[in-house]
Amino acid sequence: MQIERITLARTPQGTPTEGDFALGRAALPAPTEGQTLVRVLALSLDPYLRSAMAGRHPSASIRPGDLVPGEGLVHVLETRHPHLAVGTQWV
């Protein structure tokens, strides 16, 4: 399966712009024991990410080439986790 992913292309100078990020594709293996494949329905990109991109956040750092993390609402597509069922929506 191929997925789309957003990575940090370069460290933003001032307000982040579209050029600071890269949209790419990657192969995604099937879930192994304990893993779950989800579809993201809604994504939250929190303000602390800006300081993490600049290397100034005390508990996080995002460097060029890294995936940009976020939290969101997801729908379980495939699972090999004993406590999650296909079709579950989860925050």
Coordinates of N, CA and C in Angstrom, one line a residue:
M1 N 0.8 -1.2 0.0 CA 0.0 0.0 0.0 C 0.9 1.2 0.0
Q2 N 0.5 2.2 -0.8 CA 1.2 3.5 -0.8 C 0.4 4.5 0.0
I3 N 1.1 5.4 0.8 CA 0.5 6.4 1.5 C 1.1 7.8 1.2
E4 N 0.4 8.8 1.5 CA 1.0 10.2 1.3 C 1.4 10.6 2.7
R5 N 2.6 11.3 2.7 CA 3.1 11.8 4.0 C 3.7 13.2 3.8
I6 N 3.7 14.0 4.9 CA 4.3 15.3 4.9 C 5.5 15.3 5.7
T7 N 6.6 15.8 5.2 CA 7.9 15.9 5.9 C 8.3 17.3 5.9
L8 N 9.2 17.6 6.9 CA 9.8 18.9 6.9 C 10.9 19.0 5.9
A9 N 10.8 19.9 4.9 CA 11.8 20.0 3.8 C 12.9 20.9 4.2
R10 N 12.7 21.9 5.0 CA 13.7 22.8 5.5 C 13.2 23.5 6.8
T11 N 14.1 23.9 7.6 CA 13.8 24.6 8.8 C 13.2 26.0 8.4
P12 N 11.9 26.3 8.9 CA 11.3 27.6 8.5 C 12.1 28.8 9.1
Q13 N 12.2 29.8 8.3 CA 12.7 31.1 8.7 C 11.5 32.0 8.9
G14 N 11.2 32.3 10.1 CA 9.9 33.1 10.3 C 8.7 32.2 10.2
T15 N 7.6 32.8 9.7 CA 6.4 32.1 9.5 C 6.6 30.9 8.5
P16 N 6.2 29.7 8.9 CA 6.3 28.6 7.9 C 5.6 28.9 6.6
T17 N 6.1 28.4 5.5 CA 5.5 28.5 4.2 C 5.3 27.2 3.6
E18 N 4.6 27.1 2.5 CA 4.4 25.8 1.8 C 5.7 25.1 1.4
G19 N 6.7 25.9 1.0 CA 7.9 25.4 0.6 C 8.8 24.8 1.7
D20 N 8.4 25.0 3.0 CA 9.1 24.4 4.1 C 8.7 22.9 4.3
F21 N 7.7 22.5 3.5 CA 7.2 21.1 3.7 C 7.3 20.4 2.4
A22 N 7.3 19.0 2.4 CA 7.3 18.2 1.2 C 6.2 17.2 1.3
L23 N 5.5 17.0 0.3 CA 4.5 15.9 0.2 C 5.1 14.8 -0.6
G24 N 5.1 13.6 0.0 CA 5.7 12.5 -0.6 C 4.9 11.2 -0.5
R25 N 5.3 10.2 -1.1 CA 4.6 8.9 -1.0 C 5.6 7.9 -0.5
A26 N 5.1 6.9 0.2 CA 5.9 5.9 0.8 C 5.2 4.6 0.8
A27 N 5.9 3.5 0.7 CA 5.3 2.1 0.8 C 5.0 1.9 2.3
L28 N 3.8 1.3 2.6 CA 3.5 1.0 3.9 C 3.2 -0.5 4.0
P29 N 4.0 -1.2 4.9 CA 3.8 -2.6 5.0 C 2.5 -2.9 5.7
A30 N 2.0 -4.1 5.6 CA 0.8 -4.6 6.3 C 1.1 -4.6 7.8
P31 N 0.1 -4.3 8.7 CA 0.4 -4.3 10.1 C 0.9 -5.7 10.6
T32 N 1.8 -5.6 11.5 CA 2.3 -6.9 12.2 C 1.6 -7.0 13.5
E33 N 1.9 -8.0 14.3 CA 1.3 -8.2 15.6 C 1.4 -7.0 16.5
G34 N 0.2 -6.5 17.0 CA 0.2 -5.4 17.8 C 0.0 -4.1 17.1
Q35 N 0.0 -4.1 15.8 CA -0.1 -2.8 15.0 C -1.4 -2.6 14.4
T36 N -1.7 -1.4 14.0 CA -3.0 -1.1 13.4 C -2.8 -0.1 12.3
L37 N -3.6 -0.3 11.2 CA -3.5 0.6 10.0 C -4.8 1.5 10.1
V38 N -4.6 2.8 10.1 CA -5.8 3.7 10.3 C -5.8 4.7 9.1
R39 N -7.0 5.3 8.9 CA -7.2 6.4 8.0 C -7.4 7.6 8.8
V40 N -6.7 8.7 8.6 CA -6.8 9.9 9.4 C -8.0 10.7 8.8
L41 N -9.0 11.0 9.7 CA -10.2 11.7 9.3 C -10.1 13.2 9.6
A42 N -9.4 13.5 10.7 CA -9.2 14.9 11.1 C -7.8 15.0 11.8
L43 N -7.1 16.0 11.5 CA -5.7 16.2 12.0 C -5.5 17.5 12.7
S44 N -4.9 17.5 13.9 CA -4.6 18.7 14.6 C -3.0 18.9 14.6
L45 N -2.6 20.0 14.1 CA -1.2 20.4 14.1 C -1.0 21.5 15.1
D46 N -0.5 21.2 16.3 CA -0.5 22.1 17.4 C 0.6 23.1 17.3
P47 N 0.4 24.3 18.0 CA 1.3 25.4 17.9 C 2.8 25.1 18.3
Y48 N 2.9 24.1 19.3 CA 4.3 23.8 19.7 C 5.2 23.3 18.6
L49 N 4.6 22.8 17.5 CA 5.3 22.3 16.4 C 6.3 23.4 15.8
R50 N 5.9 24.6 15.8 CA 6.7 25.7 15.3 C 8.1 25.7 16.1
S51 N 8.0 25.7 17.4 CA 9.2 25.7 18.2 C 10.0 24.4 18.0
A52 N 9.3 23.3 17.8 CA 10.0 22.0 17.6 C 10.8 22.1 16.2
M53 N 10.2 22.7 15.2 CA 10.9 22.8 13.9 C 12.1 23.7 14.0
A54 N 12.1 24.6 14.9 CA 13.3 25.5 15.1 C 14.3 24.9 16.1
G55 N 14.0 23.7 16.7 CA 14.9 23.1 17.6 C 14.8 23.8 19.0
R56 N 13.8 24.5 19.3 CA 13.7 25.2 20.5 C 12.7 24.6 21.5
H57 N 12.0 23.5 21.2 CA 11.1 22.9 22.1 C 11.8 22.0 23.0
P58 N 11.5 22.1 24.4 CA 12.3 21.2 25.3 C 12.1 19.7 25.2
S59 N 11.0 19.3 24.6 CA 10.8 17.8 24.6 C 10.6 17.3 23.1
A60 N 10.8 18.1 22.1 CA 10.6 17.7 20.8 C 11.5 18.4 19.8
S61 N 11.9 17.8 18.8 CA 12.7 18.4 17.7 C 12.3 17.8 16.4
I62 N 12.0 18.6 15.4 CA 11.7 18.1 14.1 C 12.7 18.7 13.1
R63 N 13.4 17.8 12.4 CA 14.5 18.2 11.5 C 14.1 17.9 10.1
P64 N 14.7 18.6 9.1 CA 14.4 18.3 7.7 C 14.5 16.8 7.4
G65 N 13.5 16.3 6.8 CA 13.3 14.9 6.4 C 12.5 14.2 7.4
D66 N 12.2 14.7 8.6 CA 11.3 14.1 9.6 C 9.9 14.3 9.2
L67 N 9.0 13.3 9.6 CA 7.6 13.4 9.5 C 7.1 14.5 10.4
V68 N 6.1 15.2 10.0 CA 5.5 16.2 10.9 C 4.4 15.5 11.7
P69 N 4.6 15.5 13.1 CA 3.6 14.8 13.9 C 2.4 15.5 14.1
G70 N 1.3 14.8 14.4 CA 0.0 15.4 14.7 C -0.8 14.4 15.4
E71 N -1.9 14.9 16.0 CA -2.9 14.1 16.6 C -4.2 14.2 15.9
G72 N -5.0 13.2 15.9 CA -6.2 13.3 15.1 C -7.3 12.2 15.4
L73 N -8.3 12.3 14.7 CA -9.4 11.3 14.7 C -9.1 10.4 13.6
V74 N -9.1 9.1 13.9 CA -8.8 8.0 12.9 C -9.8 7.0 12.9
H75 N -9.9 6.3 11.8 CA -10.8 5.1 11.5 C -9.9 3.9 11.3
V76 N -10.1 2.8 12.0 CA -9.3 1.6 11.9 C -9.7 0.9 10.6
L77 N -8.7 0.7 9.7 CA -8.9 0.0 8.5 C -8.5 -1.5 8.6
E78 N -7.4 -1.8 9.3 CA -6.9 -3.1 9.4 C -6.1 -3.2 10.8
T79 N -6.3 -4.3 11.5 CA -5.7 -4.3 12.8 C -5.2 -5.7 13.1
R80 N -4.1 -5.7 13.9 CA -3.5 -6.9 14.5 C -3.3 -6.7 16.0
H81 N -4.1 -5.8 16.5 CA -4.1 -5.4 17.9 C -5.3 -6.0 18.6
P82 N -5.1 -6.7 19.7 CA -6.2 -7.4 20.4 C -7.3 -6.5 20.9
H83 N -7.1 -5.2 21.1 CA -8.1 -4.4 21.7 C -8.7 -3.4 20.7
L84 N -8.4 -3.5 19.5 CA -9.0 -2.6 18.5 C -9.7 -3.4 17.4
A85 N -10.9 -3.0 17.0 CA -11.6 -3.7 15.9 C -11.6 -2.9 14.7
V86 N -11.7 -3.5 13.5 CA -11.8 -2.8 12.3 C -13.1 -2.0 12.3
G87 N -13.1 -0.7 11.9 CA -14.3 0.1 11.9 C -14.3 1.1 13.1
T88 N -13.5 0.8 14.1 CA -13.4 1.7 15.3 C -13.0 3.1 14.9
Q89 N -13.6 4.1 15.4 CA -13.1 5.5 15.3 C -12.5 5.8 16.6
W90 N -11.3 6.5 16.5 CA -10.5 6.6 17.7 C -9.8 8.0 17.7
V91 N -9.7 8.6 18.8 CA -8.9 9.9 19.0 C -7.6 9.6 19.6

